[in-house]
Coordinates of C-alpha atoms in Angstrom, one line a residue:
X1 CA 0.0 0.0 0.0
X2 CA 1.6 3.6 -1.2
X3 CA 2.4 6.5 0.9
X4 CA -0.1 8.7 1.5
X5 CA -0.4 12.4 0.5
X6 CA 1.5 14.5 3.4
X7 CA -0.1 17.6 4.1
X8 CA 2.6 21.0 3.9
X9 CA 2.6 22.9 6.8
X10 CA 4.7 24.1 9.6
X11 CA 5.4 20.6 11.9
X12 CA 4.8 21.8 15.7
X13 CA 6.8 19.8 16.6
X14 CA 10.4 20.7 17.6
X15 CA 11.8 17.2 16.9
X16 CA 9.5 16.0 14.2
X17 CA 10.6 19.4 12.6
X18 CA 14.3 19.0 12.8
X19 CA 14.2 14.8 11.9
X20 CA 12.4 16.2 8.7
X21 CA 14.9 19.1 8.1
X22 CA 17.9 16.6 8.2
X23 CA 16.8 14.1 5.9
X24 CA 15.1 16.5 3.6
X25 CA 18.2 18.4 3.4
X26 CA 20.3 15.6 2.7
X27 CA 18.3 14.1 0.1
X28 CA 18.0 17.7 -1.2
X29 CA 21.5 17.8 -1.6
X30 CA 21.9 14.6 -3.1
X31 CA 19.4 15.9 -5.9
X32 CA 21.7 18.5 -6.7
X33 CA 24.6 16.7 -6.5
X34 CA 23.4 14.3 -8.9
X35 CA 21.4 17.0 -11.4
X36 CA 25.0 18.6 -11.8
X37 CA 26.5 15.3 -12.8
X38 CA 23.6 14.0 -14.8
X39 CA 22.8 17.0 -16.5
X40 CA 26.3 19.1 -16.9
X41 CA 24.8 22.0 -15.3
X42 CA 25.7 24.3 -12.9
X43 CA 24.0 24.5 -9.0
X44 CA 24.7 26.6 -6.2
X45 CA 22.5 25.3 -3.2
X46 CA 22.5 27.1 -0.2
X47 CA 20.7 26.6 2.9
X48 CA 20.2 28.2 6.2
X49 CA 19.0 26.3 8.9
X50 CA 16.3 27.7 11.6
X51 CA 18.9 28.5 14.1
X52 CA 21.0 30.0 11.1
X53 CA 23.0 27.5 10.3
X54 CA 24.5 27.4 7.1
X55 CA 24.3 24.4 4.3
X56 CA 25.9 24.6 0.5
X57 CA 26.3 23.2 -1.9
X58 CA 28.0 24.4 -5.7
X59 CA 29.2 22.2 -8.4
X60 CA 31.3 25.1 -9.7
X61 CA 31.7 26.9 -6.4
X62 CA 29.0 28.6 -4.5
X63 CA 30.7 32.2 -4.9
X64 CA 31.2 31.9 -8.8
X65 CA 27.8 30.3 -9.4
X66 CA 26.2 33.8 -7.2
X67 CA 28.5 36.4 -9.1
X68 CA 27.4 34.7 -12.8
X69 CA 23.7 35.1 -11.3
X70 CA 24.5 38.7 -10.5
X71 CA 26.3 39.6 -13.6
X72 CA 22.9 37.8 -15.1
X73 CA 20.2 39.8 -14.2
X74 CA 22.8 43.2 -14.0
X75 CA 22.9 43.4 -9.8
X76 CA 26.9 44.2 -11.0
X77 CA 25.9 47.1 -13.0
X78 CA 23.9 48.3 -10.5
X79 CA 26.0 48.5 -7.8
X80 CA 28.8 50.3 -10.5
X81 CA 26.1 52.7 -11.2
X82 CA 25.7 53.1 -7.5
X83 CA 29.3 53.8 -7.2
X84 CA 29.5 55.9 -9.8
X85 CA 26.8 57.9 -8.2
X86 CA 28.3 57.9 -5.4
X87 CA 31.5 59.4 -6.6
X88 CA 29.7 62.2 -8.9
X89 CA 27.8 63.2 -5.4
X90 CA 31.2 63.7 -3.8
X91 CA 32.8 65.5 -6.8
X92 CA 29.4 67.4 -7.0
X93 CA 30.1 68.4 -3.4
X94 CA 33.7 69.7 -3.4
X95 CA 32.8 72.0 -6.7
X96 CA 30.2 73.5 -4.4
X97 CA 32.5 74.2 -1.8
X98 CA 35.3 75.4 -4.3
X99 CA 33.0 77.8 -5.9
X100 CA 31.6 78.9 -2.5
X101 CA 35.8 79.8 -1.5
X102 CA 36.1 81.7 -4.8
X103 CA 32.8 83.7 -4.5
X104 CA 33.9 84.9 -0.7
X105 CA 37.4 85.3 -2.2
X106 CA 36.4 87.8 -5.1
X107 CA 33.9 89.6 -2.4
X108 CA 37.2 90.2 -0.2
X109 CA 38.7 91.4 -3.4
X110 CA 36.3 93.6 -3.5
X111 CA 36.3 94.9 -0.2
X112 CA 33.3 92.8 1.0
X113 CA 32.9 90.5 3.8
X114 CA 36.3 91.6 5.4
X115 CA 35.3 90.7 9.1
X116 CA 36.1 87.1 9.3
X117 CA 40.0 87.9 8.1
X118 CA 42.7 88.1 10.9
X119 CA 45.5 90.5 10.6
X120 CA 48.2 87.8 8.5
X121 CA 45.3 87.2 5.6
X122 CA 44.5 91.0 5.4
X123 CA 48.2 91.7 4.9
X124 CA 47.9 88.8 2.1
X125 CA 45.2 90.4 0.6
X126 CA 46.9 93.6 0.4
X127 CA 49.8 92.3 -1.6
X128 CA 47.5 90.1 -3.8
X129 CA 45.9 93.7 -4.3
X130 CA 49.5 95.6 -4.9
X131 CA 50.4 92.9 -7.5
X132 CA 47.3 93.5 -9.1
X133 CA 47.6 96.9 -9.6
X134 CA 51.0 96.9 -10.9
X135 CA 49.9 94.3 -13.5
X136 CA 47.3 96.3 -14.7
X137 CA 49.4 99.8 -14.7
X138 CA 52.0 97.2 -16.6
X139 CA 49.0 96.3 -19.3
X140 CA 47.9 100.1 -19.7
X141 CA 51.4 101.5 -20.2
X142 CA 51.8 98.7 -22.9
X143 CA 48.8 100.0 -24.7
X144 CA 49.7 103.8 -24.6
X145 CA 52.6 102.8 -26.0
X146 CA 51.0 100.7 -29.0
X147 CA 48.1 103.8 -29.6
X148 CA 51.6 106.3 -29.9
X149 CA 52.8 103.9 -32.2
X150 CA 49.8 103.6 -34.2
X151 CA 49.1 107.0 -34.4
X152 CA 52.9 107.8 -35.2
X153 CA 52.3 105.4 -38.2
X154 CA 49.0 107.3 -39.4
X155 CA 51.0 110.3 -39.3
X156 CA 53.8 109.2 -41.8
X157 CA 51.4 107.7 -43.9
X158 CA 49.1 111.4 -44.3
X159 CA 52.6 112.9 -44.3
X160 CA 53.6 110.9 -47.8
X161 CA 50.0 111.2 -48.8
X162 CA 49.7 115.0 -48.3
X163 CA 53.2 115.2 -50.0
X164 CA 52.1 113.6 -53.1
X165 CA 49.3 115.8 -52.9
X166 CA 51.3 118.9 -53.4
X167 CA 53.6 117.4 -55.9
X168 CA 50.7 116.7 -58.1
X169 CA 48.8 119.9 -57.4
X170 CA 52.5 121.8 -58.7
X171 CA 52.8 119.6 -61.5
X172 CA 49.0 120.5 -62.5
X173 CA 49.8 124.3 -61.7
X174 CA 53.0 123.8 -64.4
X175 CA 51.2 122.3 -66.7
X176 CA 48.0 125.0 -66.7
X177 CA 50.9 128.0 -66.7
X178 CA 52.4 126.6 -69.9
X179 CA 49.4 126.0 -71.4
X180 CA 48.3 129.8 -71.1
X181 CA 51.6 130.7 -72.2
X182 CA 51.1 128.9 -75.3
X183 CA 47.9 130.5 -76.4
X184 CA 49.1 133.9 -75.8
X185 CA 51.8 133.6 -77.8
X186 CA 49.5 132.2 -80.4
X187 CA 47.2 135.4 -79.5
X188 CA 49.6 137.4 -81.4
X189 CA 49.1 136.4 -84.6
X190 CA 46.7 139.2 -86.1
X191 CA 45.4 139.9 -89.8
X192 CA 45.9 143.5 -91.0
X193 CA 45.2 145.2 -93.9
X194 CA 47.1 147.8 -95.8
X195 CA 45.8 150.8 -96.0
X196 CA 45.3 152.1 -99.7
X197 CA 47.5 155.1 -101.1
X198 CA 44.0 157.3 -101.3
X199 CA 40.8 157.6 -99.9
X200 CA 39.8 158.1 -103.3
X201 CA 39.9 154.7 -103.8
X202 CA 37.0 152.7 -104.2
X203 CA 38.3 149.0 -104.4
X204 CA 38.4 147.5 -100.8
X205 CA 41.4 146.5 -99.8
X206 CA 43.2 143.5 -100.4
X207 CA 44.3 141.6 -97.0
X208 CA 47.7 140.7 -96.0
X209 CA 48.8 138.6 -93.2
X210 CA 51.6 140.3 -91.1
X211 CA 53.0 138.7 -87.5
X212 CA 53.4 140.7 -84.4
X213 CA 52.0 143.5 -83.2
X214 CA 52.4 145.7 -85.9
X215 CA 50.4 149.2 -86.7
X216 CA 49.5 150.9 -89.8
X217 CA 49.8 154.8 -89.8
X218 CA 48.7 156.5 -92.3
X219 CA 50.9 157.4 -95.1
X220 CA 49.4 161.0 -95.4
X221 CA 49.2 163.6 -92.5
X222 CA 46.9 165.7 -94.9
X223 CA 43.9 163.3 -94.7
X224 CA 41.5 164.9 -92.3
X225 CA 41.0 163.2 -89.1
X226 CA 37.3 162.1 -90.1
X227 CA 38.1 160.4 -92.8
X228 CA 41.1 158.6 -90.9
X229 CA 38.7 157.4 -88.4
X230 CA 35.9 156.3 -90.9
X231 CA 39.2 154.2 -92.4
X232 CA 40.4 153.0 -89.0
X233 CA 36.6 151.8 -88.3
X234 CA 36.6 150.2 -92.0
X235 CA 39.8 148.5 -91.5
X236 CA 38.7 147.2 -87.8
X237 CA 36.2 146.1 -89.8
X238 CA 37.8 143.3 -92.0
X239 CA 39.9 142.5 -89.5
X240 CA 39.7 138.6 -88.4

């Protein structure tokens, strides 16, 4: 006749409990044991006992079989990522307090929040101030000197520039002088006409082209002065 169905529960009783516990345990491990050689797989038992007791059991050792479970299901990862958390907290925290020492540094600089310093970091602050100072005297000299330098340049350069100027304005003034000396001479080329040997004459005079500034007097003092002018006007007259 076969065994019975056994009900699972808690056994009451303290001895009936542990008898179970042992031979349960053992045959337990004996599965295992023989699932690992059966099978070719890997087992990590472990078992704690009610009074905390400890029973293993790993065909590949306990400790390798738990880390590839780990590294399995990324408990490894998260415990980097807890680290590296960890870490950026600490690096978060010591920017804090860096920038918190350079913000009361530049107030001291300033001449701000001054009660805290004893009399040694007041005298360093004064020299940090000095050095400073002389720096920036150092830097504005330096660009004085560049401007003068610049502006000495500029100077040159309108010098040669207002030099050329001149000698083209003189060469311009030369040029326009020679040209008006040119036509004047050319003005005194005139057309004049000989006068005829009577006033009798009727024919008008033939012209003749004479050079330089020549004038016609009248050949005969014993014309009357009318007459010379009304010849004089006539003779204007053809005149080119």
């Amino acid at each position: 006749m076969g065994r019975g169905r056994v009900e699972v529960k808690r056994i009451e009783n303290k001895i009936n409990r542990q008898v179970t516990f042992s031979k349960r345990r053992n045959g337990l491990l004996k599965k295992a044991y023989e699932l690992s050689v059966l099978c070719d797989a890997e087992i990590a038992l472990i078992i704690f006992s009610s009074r905390g007791k400890l029973y293993e059991f790993g065909s590949a050792g306990t400790s390798k079989t738990v880390e590839r479970y780990q590294h399995h299901y990324g408990f490894g990862q998260d415990i980097g990522r807890e680290t590296q958390m960890q870490s950026w907290c600490q690096e978060v925290t010591k920017l804090k307090v860096k920038f918190e020492s350079l913000q009361r540094t530049q107030r001291q600089l300033l001449g701000e929040d001054l009660g805290p310093l004893n009399l040694k970091e007041l005298l360093n602050l004064e020299k940090q101030l000095e050095g400073a100072l002389a720096q920036t005297r150092q830097r504005r000299t330096q660009l004085m000197v560049e401007q003068v330098e610049d502006l000495r340049k500029k100077e040159r350069q309108l010098g040669d520039i207002n030099k050329q100027l001149k000698l083209k304005l003189e060469a311009e003034l030369w040029s326009s002088s020679n040209g008006g000396a040119t036509t004047s001479g050319t003005s005194n080329f005139h057309l004049h006409y000989a006068q005829p040997n009577s006033i009798d004459h009727c024919e008008p005079p033939e012209p003749v082209l004479q050079i330089g500034y020549q004038y016609v007097q009248a050949e005969s003092s014993s014309i009357p002065k009318s007459n010379t002018a009304s010849e004089t006007n006539f003779i204007q007259g053809w005149v080119l």
